mmCIF file of C-alpha atoms in Angstrom:
data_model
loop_
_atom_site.group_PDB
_atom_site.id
_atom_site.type_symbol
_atom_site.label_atom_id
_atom_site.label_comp_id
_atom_site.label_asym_id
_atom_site.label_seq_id
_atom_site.Cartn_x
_atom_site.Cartn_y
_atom_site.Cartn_z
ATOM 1 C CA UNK T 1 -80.612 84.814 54.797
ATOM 2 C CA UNK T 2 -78.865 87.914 55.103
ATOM 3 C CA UNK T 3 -79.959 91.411 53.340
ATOM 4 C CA UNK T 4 -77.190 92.244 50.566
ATOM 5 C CA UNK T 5 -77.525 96.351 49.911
ATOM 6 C CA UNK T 6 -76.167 97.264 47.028
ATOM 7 C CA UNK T 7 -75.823 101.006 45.502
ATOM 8 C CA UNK T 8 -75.978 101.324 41.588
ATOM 9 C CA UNK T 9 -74.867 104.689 40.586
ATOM 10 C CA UNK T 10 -76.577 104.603 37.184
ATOM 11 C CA UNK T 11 -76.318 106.929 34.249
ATOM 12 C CA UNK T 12 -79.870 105.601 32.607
ATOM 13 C CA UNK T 13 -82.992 104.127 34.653
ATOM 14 C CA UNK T 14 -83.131 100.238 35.204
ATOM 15 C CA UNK T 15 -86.058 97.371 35.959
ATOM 16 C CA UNK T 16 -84.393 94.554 37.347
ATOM 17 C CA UNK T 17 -85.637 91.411 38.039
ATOM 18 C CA UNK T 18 -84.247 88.689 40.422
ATOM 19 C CA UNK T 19 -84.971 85.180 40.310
ATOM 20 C CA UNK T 20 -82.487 82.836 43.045
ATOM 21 C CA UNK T 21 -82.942 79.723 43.870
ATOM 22 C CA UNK T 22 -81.460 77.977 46.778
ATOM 23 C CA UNK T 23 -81.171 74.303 46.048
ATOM 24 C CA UNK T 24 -81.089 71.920 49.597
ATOM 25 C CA UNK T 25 -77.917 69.902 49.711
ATOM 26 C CA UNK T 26 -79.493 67.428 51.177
ATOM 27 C CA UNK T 27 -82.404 67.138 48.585
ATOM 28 C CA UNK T 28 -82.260 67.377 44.898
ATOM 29 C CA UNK T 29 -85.982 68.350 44.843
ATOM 30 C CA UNK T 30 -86.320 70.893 47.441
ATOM 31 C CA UNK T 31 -85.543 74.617 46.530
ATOM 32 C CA UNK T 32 -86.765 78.040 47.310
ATOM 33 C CA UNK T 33 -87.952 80.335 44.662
ATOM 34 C CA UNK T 34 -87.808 84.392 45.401
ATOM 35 C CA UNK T 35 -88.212 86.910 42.702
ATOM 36 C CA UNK T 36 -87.456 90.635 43.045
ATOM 37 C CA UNK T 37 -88.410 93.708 41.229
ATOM 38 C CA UNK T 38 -86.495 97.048 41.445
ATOM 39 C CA UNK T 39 -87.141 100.399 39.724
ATOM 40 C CA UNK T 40 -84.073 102.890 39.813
ATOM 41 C CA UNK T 41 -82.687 105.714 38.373
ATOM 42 C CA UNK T 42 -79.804 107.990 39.055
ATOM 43 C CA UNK T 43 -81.724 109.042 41.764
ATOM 44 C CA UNK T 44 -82.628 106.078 43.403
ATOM 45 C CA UNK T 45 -80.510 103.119 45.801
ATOM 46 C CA UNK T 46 -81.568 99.664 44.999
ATOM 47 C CA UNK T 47 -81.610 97.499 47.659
ATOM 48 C CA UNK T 48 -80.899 93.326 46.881
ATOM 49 C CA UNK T 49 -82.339 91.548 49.301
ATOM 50 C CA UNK T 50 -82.254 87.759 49.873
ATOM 51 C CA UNK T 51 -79.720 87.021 47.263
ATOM 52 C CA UNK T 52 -76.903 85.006 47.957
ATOM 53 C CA UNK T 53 -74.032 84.441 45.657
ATOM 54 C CA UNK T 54 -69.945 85.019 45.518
ATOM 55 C CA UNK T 55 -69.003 88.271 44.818
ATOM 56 C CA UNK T 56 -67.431 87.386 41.648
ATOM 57 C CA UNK T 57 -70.352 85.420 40.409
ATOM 58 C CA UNK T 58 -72.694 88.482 41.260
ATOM 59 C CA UNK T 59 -70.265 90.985 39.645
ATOM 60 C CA UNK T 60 -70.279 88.947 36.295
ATOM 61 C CA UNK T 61 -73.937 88.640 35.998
ATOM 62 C CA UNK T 62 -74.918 91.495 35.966
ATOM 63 C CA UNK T 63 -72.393 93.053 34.459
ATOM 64 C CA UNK T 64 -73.597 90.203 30.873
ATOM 65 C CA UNK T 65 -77.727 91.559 32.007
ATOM 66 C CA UNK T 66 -76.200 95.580 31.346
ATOM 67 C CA UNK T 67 -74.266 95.018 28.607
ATOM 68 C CA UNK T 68 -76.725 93.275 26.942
ATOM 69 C CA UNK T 69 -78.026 94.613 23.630
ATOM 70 C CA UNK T 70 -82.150 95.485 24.175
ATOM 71 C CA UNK T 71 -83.512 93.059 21.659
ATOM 72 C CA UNK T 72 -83.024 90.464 24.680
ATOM 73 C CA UNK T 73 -85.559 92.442 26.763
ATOM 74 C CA UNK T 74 -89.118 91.898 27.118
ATOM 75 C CA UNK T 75 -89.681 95.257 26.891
ATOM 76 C CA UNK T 76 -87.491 96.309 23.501
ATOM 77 C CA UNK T 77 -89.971 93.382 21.097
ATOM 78 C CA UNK T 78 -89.549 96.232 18.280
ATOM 79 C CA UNK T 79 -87.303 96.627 15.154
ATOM 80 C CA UNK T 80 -84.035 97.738 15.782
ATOM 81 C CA UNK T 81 -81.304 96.353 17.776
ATOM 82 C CA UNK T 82 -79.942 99.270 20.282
ATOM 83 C CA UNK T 83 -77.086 98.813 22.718
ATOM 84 C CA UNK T 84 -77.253 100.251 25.757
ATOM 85 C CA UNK T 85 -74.638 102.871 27.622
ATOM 86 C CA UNK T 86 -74.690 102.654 31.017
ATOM 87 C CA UNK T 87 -72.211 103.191 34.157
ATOM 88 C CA UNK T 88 -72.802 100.815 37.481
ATOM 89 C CA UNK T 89 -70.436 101.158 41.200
ATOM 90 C CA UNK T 90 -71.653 98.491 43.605
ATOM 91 C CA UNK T 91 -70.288 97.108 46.350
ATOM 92 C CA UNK T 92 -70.901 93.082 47.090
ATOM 93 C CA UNK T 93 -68.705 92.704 50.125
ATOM 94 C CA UNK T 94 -69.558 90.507 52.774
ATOM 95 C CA UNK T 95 -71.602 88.139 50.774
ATOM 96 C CA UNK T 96 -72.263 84.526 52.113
ATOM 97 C CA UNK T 97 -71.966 81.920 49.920
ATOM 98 C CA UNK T 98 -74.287 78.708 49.224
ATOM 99 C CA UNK T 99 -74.646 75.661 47.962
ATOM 100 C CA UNK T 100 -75.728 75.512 44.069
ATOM 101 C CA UNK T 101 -77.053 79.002 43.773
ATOM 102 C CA UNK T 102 -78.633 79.956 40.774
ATOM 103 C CA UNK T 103 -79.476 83.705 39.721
ATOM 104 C CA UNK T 104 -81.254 85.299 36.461
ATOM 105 C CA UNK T 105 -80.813 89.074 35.699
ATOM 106 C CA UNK T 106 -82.778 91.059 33.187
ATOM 107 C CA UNK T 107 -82.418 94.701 33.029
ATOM 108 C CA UNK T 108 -84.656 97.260 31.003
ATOM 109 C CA UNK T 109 -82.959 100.921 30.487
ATOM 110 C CA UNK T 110 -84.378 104.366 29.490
ATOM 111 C CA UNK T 111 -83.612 104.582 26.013
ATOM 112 C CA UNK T 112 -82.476 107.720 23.509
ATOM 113 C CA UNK T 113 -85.623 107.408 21.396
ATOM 114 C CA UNK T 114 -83.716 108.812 18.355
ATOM 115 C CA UNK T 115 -82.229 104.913 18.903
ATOM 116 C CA UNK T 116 -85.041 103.944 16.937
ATOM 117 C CA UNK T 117 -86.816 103.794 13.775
ATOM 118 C CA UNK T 118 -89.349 105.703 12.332
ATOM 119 C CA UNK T 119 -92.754 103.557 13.327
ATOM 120 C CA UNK T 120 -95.391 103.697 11.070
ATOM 121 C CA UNK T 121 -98.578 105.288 12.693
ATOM 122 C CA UNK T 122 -102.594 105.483 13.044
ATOM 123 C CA UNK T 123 -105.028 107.922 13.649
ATOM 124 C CA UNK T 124 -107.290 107.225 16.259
ATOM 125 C CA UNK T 125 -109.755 108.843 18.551
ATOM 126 C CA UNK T 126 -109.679 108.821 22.585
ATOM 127 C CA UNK T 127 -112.697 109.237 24.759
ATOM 128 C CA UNK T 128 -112.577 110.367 28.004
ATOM 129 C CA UNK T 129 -115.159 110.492 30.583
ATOM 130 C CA UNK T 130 -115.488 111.241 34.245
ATOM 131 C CA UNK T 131 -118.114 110.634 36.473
ATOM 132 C CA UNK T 132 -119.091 112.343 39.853
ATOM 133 C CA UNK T 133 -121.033 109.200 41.355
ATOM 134 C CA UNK T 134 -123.397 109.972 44.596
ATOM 135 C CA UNK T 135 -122.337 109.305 47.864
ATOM 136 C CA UNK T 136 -124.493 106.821 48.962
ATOM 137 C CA UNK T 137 -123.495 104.540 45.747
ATOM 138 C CA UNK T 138 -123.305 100.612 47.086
ATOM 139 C CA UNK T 139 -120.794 98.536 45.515
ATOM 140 C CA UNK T 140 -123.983 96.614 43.960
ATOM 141 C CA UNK T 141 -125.218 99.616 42.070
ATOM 142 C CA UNK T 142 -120.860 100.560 40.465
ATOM 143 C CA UNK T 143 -120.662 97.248 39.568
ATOM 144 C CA UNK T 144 -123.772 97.435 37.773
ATOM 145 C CA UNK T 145 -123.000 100.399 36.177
ATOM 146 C CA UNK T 146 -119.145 100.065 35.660
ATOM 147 C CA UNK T 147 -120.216 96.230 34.103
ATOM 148 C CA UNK T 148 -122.954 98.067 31.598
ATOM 149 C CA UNK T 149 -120.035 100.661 30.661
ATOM 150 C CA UNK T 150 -117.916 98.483 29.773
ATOM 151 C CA UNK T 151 -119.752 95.706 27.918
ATOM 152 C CA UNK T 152 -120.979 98.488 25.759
ATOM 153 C CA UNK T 153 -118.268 97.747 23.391
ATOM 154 C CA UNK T 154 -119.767 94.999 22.481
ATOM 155 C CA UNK T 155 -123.285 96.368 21.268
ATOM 156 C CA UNK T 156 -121.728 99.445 19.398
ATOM 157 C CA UNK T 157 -119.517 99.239 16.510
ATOM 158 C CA UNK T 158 -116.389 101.637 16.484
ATOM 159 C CA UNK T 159 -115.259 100.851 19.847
ATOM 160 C CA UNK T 160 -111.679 99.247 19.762
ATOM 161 C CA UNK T 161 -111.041 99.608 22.839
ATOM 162 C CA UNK T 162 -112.321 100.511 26.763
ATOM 163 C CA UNK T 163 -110.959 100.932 30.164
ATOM 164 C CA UNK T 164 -112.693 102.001 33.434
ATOM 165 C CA UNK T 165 -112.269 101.942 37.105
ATOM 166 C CA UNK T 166 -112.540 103.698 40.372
ATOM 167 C CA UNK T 167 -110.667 106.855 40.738
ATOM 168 C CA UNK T 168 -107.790 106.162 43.335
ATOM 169 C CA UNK T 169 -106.348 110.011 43.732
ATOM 170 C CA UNK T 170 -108.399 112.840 45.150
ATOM 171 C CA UNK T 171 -109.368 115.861 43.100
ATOM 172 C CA UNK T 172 -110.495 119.341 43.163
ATOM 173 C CA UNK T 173 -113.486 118.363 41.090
ATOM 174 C CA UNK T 174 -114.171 115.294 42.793
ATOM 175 C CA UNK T 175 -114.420 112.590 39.964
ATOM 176 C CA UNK T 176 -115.145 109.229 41.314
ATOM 177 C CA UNK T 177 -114.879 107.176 38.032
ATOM 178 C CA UNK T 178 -112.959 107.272 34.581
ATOM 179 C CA UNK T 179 -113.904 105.840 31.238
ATOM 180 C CA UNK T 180 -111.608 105.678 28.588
ATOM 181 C CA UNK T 181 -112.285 104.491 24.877
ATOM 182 C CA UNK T 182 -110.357 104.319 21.640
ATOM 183 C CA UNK T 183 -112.336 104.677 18.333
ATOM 184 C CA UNK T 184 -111.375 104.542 14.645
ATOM 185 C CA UNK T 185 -113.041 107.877 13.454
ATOM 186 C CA UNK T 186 -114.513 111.295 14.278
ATOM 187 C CA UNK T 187 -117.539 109.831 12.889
ATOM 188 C CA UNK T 188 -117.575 106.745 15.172
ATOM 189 C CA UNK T 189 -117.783 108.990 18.139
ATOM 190 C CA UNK T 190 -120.613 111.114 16.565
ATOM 191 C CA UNK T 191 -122.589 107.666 16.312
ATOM 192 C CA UNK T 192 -121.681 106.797 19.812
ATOM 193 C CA UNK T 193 -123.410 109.564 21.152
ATOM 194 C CA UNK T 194 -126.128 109.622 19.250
ATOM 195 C CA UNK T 195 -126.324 105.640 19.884
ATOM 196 C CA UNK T 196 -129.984 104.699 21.871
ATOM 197 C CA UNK T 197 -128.367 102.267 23.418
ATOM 198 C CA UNK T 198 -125.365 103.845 24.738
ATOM 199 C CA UNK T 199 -128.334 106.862 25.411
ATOM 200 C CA UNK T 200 -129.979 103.813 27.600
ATOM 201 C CA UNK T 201 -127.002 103.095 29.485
ATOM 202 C CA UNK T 202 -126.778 106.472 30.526
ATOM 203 C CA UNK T 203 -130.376 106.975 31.597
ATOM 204 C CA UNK T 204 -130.964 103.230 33.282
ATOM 205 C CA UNK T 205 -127.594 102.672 34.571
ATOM 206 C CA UNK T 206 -125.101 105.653 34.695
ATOM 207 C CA UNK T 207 -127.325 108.527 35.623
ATOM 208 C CA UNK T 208 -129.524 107.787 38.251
ATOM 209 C CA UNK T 209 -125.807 106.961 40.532
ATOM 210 C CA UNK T 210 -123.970 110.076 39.368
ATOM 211 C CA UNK T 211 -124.578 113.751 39.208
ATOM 212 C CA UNK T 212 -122.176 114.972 36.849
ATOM 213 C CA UNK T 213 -120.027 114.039 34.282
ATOM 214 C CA UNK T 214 -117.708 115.788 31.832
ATOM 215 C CA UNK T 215 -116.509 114.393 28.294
ATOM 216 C CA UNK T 216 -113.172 114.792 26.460
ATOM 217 C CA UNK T 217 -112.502 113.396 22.713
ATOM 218 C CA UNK T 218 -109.411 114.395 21.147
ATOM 219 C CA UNK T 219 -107.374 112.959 17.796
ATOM 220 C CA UNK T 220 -104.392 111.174 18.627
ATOM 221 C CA UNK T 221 -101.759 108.196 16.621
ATOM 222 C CA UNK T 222 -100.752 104.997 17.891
ATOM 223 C CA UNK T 223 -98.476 102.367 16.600
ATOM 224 C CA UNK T 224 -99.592 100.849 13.391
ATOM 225 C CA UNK T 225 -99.956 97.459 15.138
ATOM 226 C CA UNK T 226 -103.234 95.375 15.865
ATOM 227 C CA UNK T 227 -102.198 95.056 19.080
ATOM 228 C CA UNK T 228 -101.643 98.561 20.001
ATOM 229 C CA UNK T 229 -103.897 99.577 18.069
ATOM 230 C CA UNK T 230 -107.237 97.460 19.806
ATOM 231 C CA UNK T 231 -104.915 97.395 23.518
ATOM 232 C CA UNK T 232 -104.902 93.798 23.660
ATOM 233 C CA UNK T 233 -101.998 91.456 24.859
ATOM 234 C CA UNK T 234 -100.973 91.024 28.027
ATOM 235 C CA UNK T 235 -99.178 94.270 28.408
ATOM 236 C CA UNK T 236 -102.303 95.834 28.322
ATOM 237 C CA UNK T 237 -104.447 93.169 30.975
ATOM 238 C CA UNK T 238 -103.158 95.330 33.992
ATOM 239 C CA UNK T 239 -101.103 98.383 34.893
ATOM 240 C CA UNK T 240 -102.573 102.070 35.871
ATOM 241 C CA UNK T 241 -104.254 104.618 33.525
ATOM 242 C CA UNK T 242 -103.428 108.010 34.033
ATOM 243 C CA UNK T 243 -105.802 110.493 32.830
ATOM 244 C CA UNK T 244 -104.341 114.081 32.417
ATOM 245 C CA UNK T 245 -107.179 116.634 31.257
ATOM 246 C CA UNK T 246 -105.459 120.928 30.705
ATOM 247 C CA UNK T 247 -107.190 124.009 30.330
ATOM 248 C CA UNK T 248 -103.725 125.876 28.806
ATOM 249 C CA UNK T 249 -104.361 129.929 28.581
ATOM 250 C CA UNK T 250 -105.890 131.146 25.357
ATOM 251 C CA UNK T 251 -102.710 133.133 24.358
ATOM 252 C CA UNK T 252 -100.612 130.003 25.082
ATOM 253 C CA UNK T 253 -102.369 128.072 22.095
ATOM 254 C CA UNK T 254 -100.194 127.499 19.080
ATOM 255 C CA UNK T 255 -96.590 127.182 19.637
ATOM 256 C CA UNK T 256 -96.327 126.916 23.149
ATOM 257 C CA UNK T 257 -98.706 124.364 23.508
ATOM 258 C CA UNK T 258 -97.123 122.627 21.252
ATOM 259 C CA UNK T 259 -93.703 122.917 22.563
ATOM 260 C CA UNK T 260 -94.950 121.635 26.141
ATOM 261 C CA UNK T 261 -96.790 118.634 24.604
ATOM 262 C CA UNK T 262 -93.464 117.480 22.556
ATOM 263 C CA UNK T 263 -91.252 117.815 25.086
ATOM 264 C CA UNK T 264 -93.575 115.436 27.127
ATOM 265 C CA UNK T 265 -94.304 112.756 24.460
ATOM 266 C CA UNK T 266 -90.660 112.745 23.801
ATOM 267 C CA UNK T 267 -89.987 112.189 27.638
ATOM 268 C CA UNK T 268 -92.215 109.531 27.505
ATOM 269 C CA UNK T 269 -90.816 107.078 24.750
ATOM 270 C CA UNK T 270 -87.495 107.425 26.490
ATOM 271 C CA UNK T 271 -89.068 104.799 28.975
ATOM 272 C CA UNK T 272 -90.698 102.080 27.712
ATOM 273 C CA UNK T 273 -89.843 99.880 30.513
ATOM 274 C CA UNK T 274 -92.280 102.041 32.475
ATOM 275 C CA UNK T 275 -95.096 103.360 29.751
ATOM 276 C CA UNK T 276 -96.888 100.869 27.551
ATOM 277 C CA UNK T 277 -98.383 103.672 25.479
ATOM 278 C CA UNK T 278 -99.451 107.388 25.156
ATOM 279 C CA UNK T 279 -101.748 109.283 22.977
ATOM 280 C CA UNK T 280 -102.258 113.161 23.490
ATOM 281 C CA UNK T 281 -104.500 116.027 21.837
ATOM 282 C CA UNK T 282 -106.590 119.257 21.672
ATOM 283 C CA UNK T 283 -110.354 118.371 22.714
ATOM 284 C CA UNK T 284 -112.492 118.718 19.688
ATOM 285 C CA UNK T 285 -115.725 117.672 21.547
ATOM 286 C CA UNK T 286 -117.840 121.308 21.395
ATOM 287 C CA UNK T 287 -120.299 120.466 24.245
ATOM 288 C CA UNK T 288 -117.637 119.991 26.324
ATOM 289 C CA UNK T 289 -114.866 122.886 26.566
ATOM 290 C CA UNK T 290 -113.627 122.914 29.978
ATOM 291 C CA UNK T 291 -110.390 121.400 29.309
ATOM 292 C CA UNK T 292 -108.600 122.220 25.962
ATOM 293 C CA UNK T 293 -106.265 119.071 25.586
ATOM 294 C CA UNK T 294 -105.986 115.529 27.105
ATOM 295 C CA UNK T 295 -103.124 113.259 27.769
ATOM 296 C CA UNK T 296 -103.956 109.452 28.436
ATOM 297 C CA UNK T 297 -100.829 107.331 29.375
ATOM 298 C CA UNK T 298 -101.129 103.512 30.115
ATOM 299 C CA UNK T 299 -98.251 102.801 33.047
ATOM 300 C CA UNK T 300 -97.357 99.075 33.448
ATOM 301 C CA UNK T 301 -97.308 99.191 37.114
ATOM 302 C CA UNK T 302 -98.559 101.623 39.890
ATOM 303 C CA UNK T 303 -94.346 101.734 41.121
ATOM 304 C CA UNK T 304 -93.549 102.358 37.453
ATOM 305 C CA UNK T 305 -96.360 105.205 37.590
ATOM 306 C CA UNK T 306 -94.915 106.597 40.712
ATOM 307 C CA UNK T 307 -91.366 106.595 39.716
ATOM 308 C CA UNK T 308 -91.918 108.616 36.244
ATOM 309 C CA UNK T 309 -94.046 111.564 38.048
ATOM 310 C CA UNK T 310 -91.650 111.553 40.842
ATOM 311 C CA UNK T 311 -88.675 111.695 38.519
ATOM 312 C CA UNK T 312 -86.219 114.470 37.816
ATOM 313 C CA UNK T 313 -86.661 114.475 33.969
ATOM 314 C CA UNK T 314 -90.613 114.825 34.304
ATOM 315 C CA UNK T 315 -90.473 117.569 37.255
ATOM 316 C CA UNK T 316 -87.888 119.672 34.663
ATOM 317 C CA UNK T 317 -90.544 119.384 31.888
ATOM 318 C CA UNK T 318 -93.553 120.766 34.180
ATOM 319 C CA UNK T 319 -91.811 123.114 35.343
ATOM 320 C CA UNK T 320 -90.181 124.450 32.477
ATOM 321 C CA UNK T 321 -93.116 124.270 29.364
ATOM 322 C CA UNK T 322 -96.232 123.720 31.519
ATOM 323 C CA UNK T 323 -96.604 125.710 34.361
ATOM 324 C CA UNK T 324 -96.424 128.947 32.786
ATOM 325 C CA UNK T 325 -99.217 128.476 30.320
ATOM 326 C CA UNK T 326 -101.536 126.282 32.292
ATOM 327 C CA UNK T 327 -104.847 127.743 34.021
ATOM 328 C CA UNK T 328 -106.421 124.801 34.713
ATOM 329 C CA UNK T 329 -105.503 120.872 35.402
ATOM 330 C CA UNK T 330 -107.172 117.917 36.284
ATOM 331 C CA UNK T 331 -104.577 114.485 36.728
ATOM 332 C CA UNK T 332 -106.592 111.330 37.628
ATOM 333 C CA UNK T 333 -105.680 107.525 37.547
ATOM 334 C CA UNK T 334 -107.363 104.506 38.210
ATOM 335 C CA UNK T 335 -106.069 100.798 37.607
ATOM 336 C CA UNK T 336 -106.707 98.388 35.296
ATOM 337 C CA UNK T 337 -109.661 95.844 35.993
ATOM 338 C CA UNK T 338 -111.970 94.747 33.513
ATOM 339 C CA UNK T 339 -115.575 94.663 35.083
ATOM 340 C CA UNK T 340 -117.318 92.995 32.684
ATOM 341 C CA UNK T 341 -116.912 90.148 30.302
ATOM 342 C CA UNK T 342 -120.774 89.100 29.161
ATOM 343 C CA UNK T 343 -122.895 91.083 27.130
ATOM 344 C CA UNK T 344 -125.500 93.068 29.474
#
């Protein structure tokens, strides 16, 4: 089959998704099934491969998939109908033609997020902690201790919510693992801690493979939806978790702070095709004042992960409100794997 390259000078960022299928003439039942999936922006070139269609028939498609209005996307399941603006160049010469091709296009833009309606919100409260594990853990002893981490949720009320893996990027402080975990209330992390059992888990099971750790809790809102609320769905079953701990400068708290963490929460909902959801805010946890705020965003993909930080729009924003006022950062991520599934 030959390799169609097509260039998409795009005003907005696009997720497109290619399903062809390339029917035998000789056989009614025998066809080939290939699906694609492209990330782009305006700084990007998409390449089409194994897709073979007229010209015409190409041009129309997606032309209906970019035009469309975003109610039609997986991705836009919210209120309000929004139409999006967009400009697309390509060039489909040369194409071969075949018998009975089919094609589906879907497209998901970056969106204005003044597009939308006000969402009614919820308080909640984010754990975070990091864990310097020893070097000579086995992959016995993290699964035992990832698998008691996680399942802890289900001895302990408050918890709505946990994820946890292996750290994939290196750091300066050399955290291994992450832990992340939603409550309702203040009050439901003071239990936590002060919870024997969660204290056992620590002691039997957490401890004796790791030789540090450092703890974040900060006040945040999410949608006021069960489902974003507790992260269930299957949005939330896989995708990376990127941990962002800042120590900003003391004379930098206040407005500027402030300023730096709007401008990146706004960046943020102008791509839901790439974040599933975000929660930021100042640490209140007093034991634990290394880092002053915390930003924990749940990417749906490790290429939509990689496109955002390596974009234009979020480069401008840490250069511009964060880099002046920082003195210390720590950015970590990890995917999404549930360990455990039976109580301990």
């Amino acid at each position: 089959m030959d390799e169609i390259k097509s260039k998409f000078s795009l005003s907005t960022h696009f997720c497109f998704e290619i399903f062809s299928e390339h029917h035998n003439s000789n056989s009614n039942s025998s066809f080939k099934h290939d699906k694609y999936v492209f990330y782009n922006d305006n700084k990007h070139t998409v390449t089409l491969a194994g897709v073979a269609t007229s010209s015409s028939k190409l041009r129309t498609m997606l032309l209906e998939a970019l035009t469309s209005t975003a109610p039609s996307f997986p991705s836009f399941r919210r209120q309000c109908p929004t139409t999006l603006s967009c400009h697309v160049s390509f060039d489909v010469s040369g194409l071969n033609t075949r018998r009975n091709p089919t094609m589906k296009v879907t497209a998901c833009s970056k969106v204005e997020s003044s597009s939308f309606p006000l969402e009614k919100k919820r308080k909640v409260v984010e754990h975070v902690c990091l864990l310097k594990a020893k070097q000579v853990l086995s992959d016995k002893d993290e699964k035992d201790m990832l698998d008691y981490l996680y399942t802890s949720q289900y001895q302990m009320r408050g918890i709505v919510a946990v994820s946890l893996g292996r750290i994939s990027n290196d750091n300066v402080e050399n955290y291994t693992h992450a832990v992340f975990m939603r409550f309702q209330t203040k009050a439901d992390v003071t239990k936590f801690y002060e919870n024997p059992f969660y204290s056992k888990v620590l002691k039997e099971h957490v401890m004796p493979y790791c030789h540090d750790l450092v703890n974040v809790d900060y006040e945040s809102e999410v949608e006021d939806d069960m489902l974003r609320i507790f992260r269930k769905g299957e949005e939330f079953n896989y995708g990376v978790e990127f941990v962002h701990l800042f120590a900003f400068d003391d004379s930098a708290l206040g407005a500027p702070v402030e300023d730096a963490l709007a401008s990146l929460e706004k960046l943020r909902k102008e791509f839901p095709s790439l974040i599933v959801q975000s929660t930021q805010g100042s640490n209140f946890n007093l034991s634990s004042k290394e880092y002053t705020h915390a930003v924990v965003t749940r990417f749906r993909s490790s290429e939509a992960f990689e496109i955002f930080l390596g974009s234009t729009e979020y480069r401008d924003v840490w250069r511009s409100k964060f880099e002046r006022i920082i003195r210390k950062t720590l950015p970590i991520h990890f995917s999404v794997d549930p360990v455990g599934k039976e109580v301990m």
